Structure formats: C-alpha cells, structure tokens
Amino acid sequence: MDRRKVVQGLSGLALGGLGLAQRGRRRLKLAFCSQLLCIIPYEVAQRRGYFAEEGLEVELVYARGGAQALQFLVGKAVDYAATSLDAALQAYRQGAPIVRVLSTGRLPLFALAAGPRSAIRSVADLQGKTVGISALGNADHVLLVYLLKKAGVDPKRVQYATLGPNLYEALRAGHVEAGMVQEPALTLLKEAGGREIVNLMDLKQAQTYLGGPYEFMGVAVRREEREARLAEIKALGRALEKALRFIHAADARLIADTLPKALIAGGDEDRLKAVIQRYRKDLYPTNVRIDLEAARRVAESQVEAGLLPPSFRVESLLDLEVVGAPG
C-alpha cells in the first residue's frame, strides 16, 4: 500500500472525526502526563476517530506529569485524568476524591540503566552507589526501592540523585553510576555505550523482577460523578480499547504516523518507530479492564517504599464494575 495514501487516509479520518464532534457530540477534557509512551493510546484514539465514533469530542490536555493532571481533575478543570496508578494512589492517599475506572498500560515506563563509564551490571551492584531518579517518591524511585529490596540491598545504603525527568546527560557523562530512565533515553544511552540492567518495559523482565504486569497508565474520574458519567465512561473505554487493539495489530510505522508531528519534532522518527515496535505488545493491554493483581503489585511497591500503610487496600481506589473484571 502507498504510504502517502495511508497517511492521507489517517488525516481524513481525523478531520472527519472532528467534523462529527462538532455536530452535537459530548464534549469532555482529559488530562494526562506528557511522556510519549503514555500518550500513544489517547492520541491514536483521537486521530483515528475512535472517540468520535463513540459520540465523544475529547480535548486532550497535556500536563507536566501525573500529579498535575490529577490536580486538574480534582480542581474540576478537566473531566478525566489519565496517569500512572502510582500517582493516583498518592493523590488518593492525600484525600483526592477520585476513582480509577479504565486501564491503558500494564507495565511501568522505566528501566534501570548504567552509563558508559559505569561498572554496574546488576541491582546488587548499586549498594554504596549513587543512582539517578526523577524525584523522591515518584514512580521510578518507588520501583527502584522495590528492586533494591528484592535484590537484598538496603535502600538506605544507596544515594539518590534527584535529576528530574532528563537523566540521560547525567548518565552519559558519568555524573551518576546508574539511573531510572524512560524511552528514548534508554535507546540513546545504549547507543552511547551504556547498558540496560533491568527493563521493566519488557514483559518477561517484569515477570522476573515484579512478578507480572504492573498496573500503570489508566483513567480516573471524580468519584461523585461516576454514576452520572457511567455511559460516557463506557464510551471512553470502547474508544480506548479500539486504540489499544490498533496498537497491537498495526505496523509501528503506521502507529508513529498516527501521532501528531509535534510530538516527534526534534526527535528521530526512525528511532521512535523502533521503540514502538519493541514495546507496543508488552506495554499496552488489548482491553481497558483493570487488572487487580497488577494493581496490587503497585500498592505493594508503595508499601515497601513506606508511602502507603501495610493495611492499605488498593480496591478502595478501583472501580472494577464499569467494564467488568477480567474473565
């Protein structure tokens, strides 16, 4: 098939969806963190016209991380927030009146990597070393603490350098021995001579180090609006499920071509396609049902990190009835 025709077809579908939305479709705002691999199902649903097919006109609001997206939700600036479950758990613990209703990601978007000048080759090697993370208490820090404990390393015997989301340069330059990175930083780091220690974006490695899938990206709504929005939530779920199945079935080039070009500006499009090809079937489920066991692993990691009390039950945040529990 002529690639130009494919792209033109996608553009026409997206424009057609907008036209339909302008004719009486239900309008809503959905905020989410701006990490590239998080947003793919949402942008695919938007640009493939799946939201419009379900009677929705969705405005996607890019936030600076999951915490801000949830602040938008609690403050009623948006109708829904799509974030990691880690972020939702912390907001809920602090009193946010939210409920998690849909899932679009089943693995955390982090890998533990060592820089080109580092001798680190395993989690056990981190004892007494400095490791880069985005911030204390963030999902990457929680996962690192969990990995350390599973490897028999006392997390207090590791120093944490809080470097924000852009750890690549610090690792490449050798300012820290290892760090929790995302993509495309992991690919760039390996190209520069660094190494992958644990890649939690890989389902087999997640099985080894976490015990299985780890509930990550998903949609929350204000709890008091759940009943009134039930039909809307189901429509949102159907649209996102179509997007997830497209991601599993389509060629990585077509998925990348579906994304807004602004997301790729300044980046390497071929590298992006390679990243999508590697991870798409591991990171994304084929349906939007919440995996309770995967959610419990997230809560367990936060208990291990001291962010949740041992008695916490993750079910208090989850609504497993909107689209039904897995059969």
PDB file of N, CA and C in Angstrom, residues 22-79:
ATOM      1  N   GLN A  22     -18.287  18.147  16.053  1.00  0.00           N
ATOM      2  CA  GLN A  22     -18.872  19.484  16.072  1.00  0.00           C
ATOM      3  C   GLN A  22     -20.384  19.437  15.898  1.00  0.00           C
ATOM      4  N   ARG A  23     -20.909  18.243  15.546  1.00  0.00           N
ATOM      5  CA  ARG A  23     -22.354  18.136  15.355  1.00  0.00           C
ATOM      6  C   ARG A  23     -22.995  17.417  16.536  1.00  0.00           C
ATOM      7  N   GLY A  24     -22.865  18.010  17.721  1.00  0.00           N
ATOM      8  CA  GLY A  24     -23.610  17.539  18.877  1.00  0.00           C
ATOM      9  C   GLY A  24     -22.984  16.418  19.670  1.00  0.00           C
ATOM     10  N   ARG A  25     -21.733  16.130  19.475  1.00  0.00           N
ATOM     11  CA  ARG A  25     -21.104  15.076  20.268  1.00  0.00           C
ATOM     12  C   ARG A  25     -20.781  15.594  21.664  1.00  0.00           C
ATOM     13  N   ARG A  26     -20.700  14.671  22.613  1.00  0.00           N
ATOM     14  CA  ARG A  26     -20.480  15.033  24.010  1.00  0.00           C
ATOM     15  C   ARG A  26     -19.037  15.498  24.194  1.00  0.00           C
ATOM     16  N   ARG A  27     -18.863  16.696  24.687  1.00  0.00           N
ATOM     17  CA  ARG A  27     -17.536  17.284  24.821  1.00  0.00           C
ATOM     18  C   ARG A  27     -16.970  17.007  26.215  1.00  0.00           C
ATOM     19  N   LEU A  28     -15.699  16.653  26.269  1.00  0.00           N
ATOM     20  CA  LEU A  28     -15.042  16.447  27.556  1.00  0.00           C
ATOM     21  C   LEU A  28     -13.550  16.724  27.431  1.00  0.00           C
ATOM     22  N   LYS A  29     -12.921  16.966  28.589  1.00  0.00           N
ATOM     23  CA  LYS A  29     -11.486  17.219  28.647  1.00  0.00           C
ATOM     24  C   LYS A  29     -10.811  16.098  29.431  1.00  0.00           C
ATOM     25  N   LEU A  30      -9.715  15.606  28.886  1.00  0.00           N
ATOM     26  CA  LEU A  30      -8.962  14.544  29.517  1.00  0.00           C
ATOM     27  C   LEU A  30      -7.496  14.979  29.611  1.00  0.00           C
ATOM     28  N   ALA A  31      -6.982  15.070  30.835  1.00  0.00           N
ATOM     29  CA  ALA A  31      -5.590  15.474  31.048  1.00  0.00           C
ATOM     30  C   ALA A  31      -4.730  14.246  31.283  1.00  0.00           C
ATOM     31  N   PHE A  32      -3.498  14.306  30.823  1.00  0.00           N
ATOM     32  CA  PHE A  32      -2.585  13.194  31.065  1.00  0.00           C
ATOM     33  C   PHE A  32      -1.157  13.698  31.064  1.00  0.00           C
ATOM     34  N   CYS A  33      -0.268  12.881  31.645  1.00  0.00           N
ATOM     35  CA  CYS A  33       1.146  13.248  31.648  1.00  0.00           C
ATOM     36  C   CYS A  33       1.663  13.184  30.220  1.00  0.00           C
ATOM     37  N   SER A  34       2.723  13.907  29.948  1.00  0.00           N
ATOM     38  CA  SER A  34       3.175  14.104  28.575  1.00  0.00           C
ATOM     39  C   SER A  34       4.256  13.132  28.130  1.00  0.00           C
ATOM     40  N   GLN A  35       4.511  12.066  28.898  1.00  0.00           N
ATOM     41  CA  GLN A  35       5.529  11.099  28.479  1.00  0.00           C
ATOM     42  C   GLN A  35       5.028  10.360  27.237  1.00  0.00           C
ATOM     43  N   LEU A  36       5.881  10.266  26.234  1.00  0.00           N
ATOM     44  CA  LEU A  36       5.465   9.803  24.911  1.00  0.00           C
ATOM     45  C   LEU A  36       4.755   8.455  24.929  1.00  0.00           C
ATOM     46  N   LEU A  37       5.318   7.447  25.587  1.00  0.00           N
ATOM     47  CA  LEU A  37       4.706   6.124  25.540  1.00  0.00           C
ATOM     48  C   LEU A  37       3.388   6.064  26.310  1.00  0.00           C
ATOM     49  N   CYS A  38       3.183   7.002  27.249  1.00  0.00           N
ATOM     50  CA  CYS A  38       1.899   7.080  27.966  1.00  0.00           C
ATOM     51  C   CYS A  38       0.771   7.516  27.042  1.00  0.00           C
ATOM     52  N   ILE A  39       1.083   8.462  26.178  1.00  0.00           N
ATOM     53  CA  ILE A  39       0.009   9.155  25.458  1.00  0.00           C
ATOM     54  C   ILE A  39      -0.416   8.451  24.167  1.00  0.00           C
ATOM     55  N   ILE A  40       0.328   7.453  23.733  1.00  0.00           N
ATOM     56  CA  ILE A  40       0.040   6.853  22.430  1.00  0.00           C
ATOM     57  C   ILE A  40      -1.404   6.354  22.307  1.00  0.00           C
ATOM     58  N   PRO A  41      -1.958   5.588  23.275  1.00  0.00           N
ATOM     59  CA  PRO A  41      -3.349   5.141  23.088  1.00  0.00           C
ATOM     60  C   PRO A  41      -4.347   6.292  22.958  1.00  0.00           C
ATOM     61  N   TYR A  42      -4.097   7.383  23.656  1.00  0.00           N
ATOM     62  CA  TYR A  42      -5.032   8.515  23.658  1.00  0.00           C
ATOM     63  C   TYR A  42      -4.960   9.291  22.340  1.00  0.00           C
ATOM     64  N   GLU A  43      -3.747   9.516  21.853  1.00  0.00           N
ATOM     65  CA  GLU A  43      -3.610  10.204  20.572  1.00  0.00           C
ATOM     66  C   GLU A  43      -4.098   9.320  19.424  1.00  0.00           C
ATOM     67  N   VAL A  44      -3.874   8.024  19.517  1.00  0.00           N
ATOM     68  CA  VAL A  44      -4.383   7.115  18.484  1.00  0.00           C
ATOM     69  C   VAL A  44      -5.913   7.152  18.471  1.00  0.00           C
ATOM     70  N   ALA A  45      -6.531   7.096  19.652  1.00  0.00           N
ATOM     71  CA  ALA A  45      -7.996   7.150  19.726  1.00  0.00           C
ATOM     72  C   ALA A  45      -8.530   8.458  19.164  1.00  0.00           C
ATOM     73  N   GLN A  46      -7.792   9.529  19.398  1.00  0.00           N
ATOM     74  CA  GLN A  46      -8.212  10.837  18.888  1.00  0.00           C
ATOM     75  C   GLN A  46      -8.075  10.906  17.372  1.00  0.00           C
ATOM     76  N   ARG A  47      -6.903  10.591  16.873  1.00  0.00           N
ATOM     77  CA  ARG A  47      -6.601  10.824  15.465  1.00  0.00           C
ATOM     78  C   ARG A  47      -7.135   9.727  14.543  1.00  0.00           C
ATOM     79  N   ARG A  48      -7.421   8.569  15.077  1.00  0.00           N
ATOM     80  CA  ARG A  48      -8.067   7.528  14.276  1.00  0.00           C
ATOM     81  C   ARG A  48      -9.591   7.695  14.262  1.00  0.00           C
ATOM     82  N   GLY A  49     -10.093   8.645  15.039  1.00  0.00           N
ATOM     83  CA  GLY A  49     -11.526   8.911  15.052  1.00  0.00           C
ATOM     84  C   GLY A  49     -12.331   8.011  15.968  1.00  0.00           C
ATOM     85  N   TYR A  50     -11.655   7.266  16.876  1.00  0.00           N
ATOM     86  CA  TYR A  50     -12.379   6.329  17.733  1.00  0.00           C
ATOM     87  C   TYR A  50     -13.231   7.043  18.772  1.00  0.00           C
ATOM     88  N   PHE A  51     -12.751   8.159  19.316  1.00  0.00           N
ATOM     89  CA  PHE A  51     -13.577   8.929  20.252  1.00  0.00           C
ATOM     90  C   PHE A  51     -14.841   9.409  19.545  1.00  0.00           C
ATOM     91  N   ALA A  52     -14.670   9.951  18.351  1.00  0.00           N
ATOM     92  CA  ALA A  52     -15.817  10.469  17.607  1.00  0.00           C
ATOM     93  C   ALA A  52     -16.822   9.364  17.300  1.00  0.00           C
ATOM     94  N   GLU A  53     -16.335   8.178  16.969  1.00  0.00           N
ATOM     95  CA  GLU A  53     -17.232   7.050  16.690  1.00  0.00           C
ATOM     96  C   GLU A  53     -18.117   6.709  17.886  1.00  0.00           C
ATOM     97  N   GLU A  54     -17.614   7.012  19.088  1.00  0.00           N
ATOM     98  CA  GLU A  54     -18.371   6.716  20.307  1.00  0.00           C
ATOM     99  C   GLU A  54     -19.152   7.926  20.813  1.00  0.00           C
ATOM    100  N   GLY A  55     -19.280   8.934  19.975  1.00  0.00           N
ATOM    101  CA  GLY A  55     -20.083  10.098  20.333  1.00  0.00           C
ATOM    102  C   GLY A  55     -19.391  11.085  21.240  1.00  0.00           C
ATOM    103  N   LEU A  56     -18.058  11.084  21.237  1.00  0.00           N
ATOM    104  CA  LEU A  56     -17.294  11.952  22.134  1.00  0.00           C
ATOM    105  C   LEU A  56     -16.429  12.936  21.348  1.00  0.00           C
ATOM    106  N   GLU A  57     -16.360  14.137  21.845  1.00  0.00           N
ATOM    107  CA  GLU A  57     -15.394  15.126  21.361  1.00  0.00           C
ATOM    108  C   GLU A  57     -14.432  15.365  22.525  1.00  0.00           C
ATOM    109  N   VAL A  58     -13.254  14.808  22.430  1.00  0.00           N
ATOM    110  CA  VAL A  58     -12.300  14.809  23.540  1.00  0.00           C
ATOM    111  C   VAL A  58     -11.186  15.811  23.295  1.00  0.00           C
ATOM    112  N   GLU A  59     -11.008  16.698  24.249  1.00  0.00           N
ATOM    113  CA  GLU A  59      -9.860  17.609  24.221  1.00  0.00           C
ATOM    114  C   GLU A  59      -8.777  17.008  25.115  1.00  0.00           C
ATOM    115  N   LEU A  60      -7.635  16.672  24.526  1.00  0.00           N
ATOM    116  CA  LEU A  60      -6.518  16.101  25.270  1.00  0.00           C
ATOM    117  C   LEU A  60      -5.671  17.237  25.833  1.00  0.00           C
ATOM    118  N   VAL A  61      -5.497  17.230  27.145  1.00  0.00           N
ATOM    119  CA  VAL A  61      -4.776  18.290  27.843  1.00  0.00           C
ATOM    120  C   VAL A  61      -3.454  17.729  28.342  1.00  0.00           C
ATOM    121  N   TYR A  62      -2.363  18.260  27.816  1.00  0.00           N
ATOM    122  CA  TYR A  62      -1.033  17.797  28.231  1.00  0.00           C
ATOM    123  C   TYR A  62      -0.655  18.465  29.545  1.00  0.00           C
ATOM    124  N   ALA A  63      -0.344  17.645  30.557  1.00  0.00           N
ATOM    125  CA  ALA A  63       0.051  18.150  31.871  1.00  0.00           C
ATOM    126  C   ALA A  63       1.519  17.827  32.123  1.00  0.00           C
ATOM    127  N   ARG A  64       2.120  18.528  33.055  1.00  0.00           N
ATOM    128  CA  ARG A  64       3.514  18.274  33.423  1.00  0.00           C
ATOM    129  C   ARG A  64       3.544  17.172  34.481  1.00  0.00           C
ATOM    130  N   GLY A  65       3.253  15.959  34.049  1.00  0.00           N
ATOM    131  CA  GLY A  65       3.268  14.827  34.962  1.00  0.00           C
ATOM    132  C   GLY A  65       1.892  14.451  35.467  1.00  0.00           C
ATOM    133  N   GLY A  66       1.826  13.246  36.055  1.00  0.00           N
ATOM    134  CA  GLY A  66       0.555  12.727  36.538  1.00  0.00           C
ATOM    135  C   GLY A  66      -0.014  13.508  37.698  1.00  0.00           C
ATOM    136  N   ALA A  67       0.848  14.019  38.579  1.00  0.00           N
ATOM    137  CA  ALA A  67       0.356  14.769  39.734  1.00  0.00           C
ATOM    138  C   ALA A  67      -0.408  16.011  39.286  1.00  0.00           C
ATOM    139  N   GLN A  68       0.127  16.704  38.286  1.00  0.00           N
ATOM    140  CA  GLN A  68      -0.572  17.891  37.800  1.00  0.00           C
ATOM    141  C   GLN A  68      -1.879  17.524  37.108  1.00  0.00           C
ATOM    142  N   ALA A  69      -1.884  16.438  36.340  1.00  0.00           N
ATOM    143  CA  ALA A  69      -3.116  16.004  35.684  1.00  0.00           C
ATOM    144  C   ALA A  69      -4.205  15.719  36.722  1.00  0.00           C
ATOM    145  N   LEU A  70      -3.820  15.096  37.836  1.00  0.00           N
ATOM    146  CA  LEU A  70      -4.782  14.813  38.897  1.00  0.00           C
ATOM    147  C   LEU A  70      -5.231  16.081  39.617  1.00  0.00           C
ATOM    148  N   GLN A  71      -4.337  17.053  39.732  1.00  0.00           N
ATOM    149  CA  GLN A  71      -4.730  18.350  40.294  1.00  0.00           C
ATOM    150  C   GLN A  71      -5.782  19.013  39.416  1.00  0.00           C
ATOM    151  N   PHE A  72      -5.599  18.909  38.101  1.00  0.00           N
ATOM    152  CA  PHE A  72      -6.596  19.445  37.174  1.00  0.00           C
ATOM    153  C   PHE A  72      -7.949  18.763  37.391  1.00  0.00           C
ATOM    154  N   LEU A  73      -7.915  17.447  37.608  1.00  0.00           N
ATOM    155  CA  LEU A  73      -9.160  16.703  37.807  1.00  0.00           C
ATOM    156  C   LEU A  73      -9.842  17.114  39.101  1.00  0.00           C
ATOM    157  N   VAL A  74      -9.100  17.117  40.195  1.00  0.00           N
ATOM    158  CA  VAL A  74      -9.679  17.472  41.494  1.00  0.00           C
ATOM    159  C   VAL A  74     -10.197  18.906  41.477  1.00  0.00           C
ATOM    160  N   GLY A  75      -9.484  19.791  40.770  1.00  0.00           N
ATOM    161  CA  GLY A  75      -9.893  21.190  40.683  1.00  0.00           C
ATOM    162  C   GLY A  75     -10.990  21.443  39.660  1.00  0.00           C
ATOM    163  N   LYS A  76     -11.461  20.393  38.998  1.00  0.00           N
ATOM    164  CA  LYS A  76     -12.562  20.449  38.031  1.00  0.00           C
ATOM    165  C   LYS A  76     -12.225  21.258  36.781  1.00  0.00           C
ATOM    166  N   ALA A  77     -10.915  21.309  36.461  1.00  0.00           N
ATOM    167  CA  ALA A  77     -10.502  21.947  35.208  1.00  0.00           C
ATOM    168  C   ALA A  77     -10.663  20.975  34.041  1.00  0.00           C
ATOM    169  N   VAL A  78     -10.681  19.670  34.340  1.00  0.00           N
ATOM    170  CA  VAL A  78     -10.892  18.639  33.327  1.00  0.00           C
ATOM    171  C   VAL A  78     -11.886  17.622  33.865  1.00  0.00           C
ATOM    172  N   ASP A  79     -12.350  16.750  32.979  1.00  0.00           N
ATOM    173  CA  ASP A  79     -13.343  15.745  33.371  1.00  0.00           C
ATOM    174  C   ASP A  79     -12.710  14.419  33.774  1.00  0.00           C
TER     175      ASP A  79
END
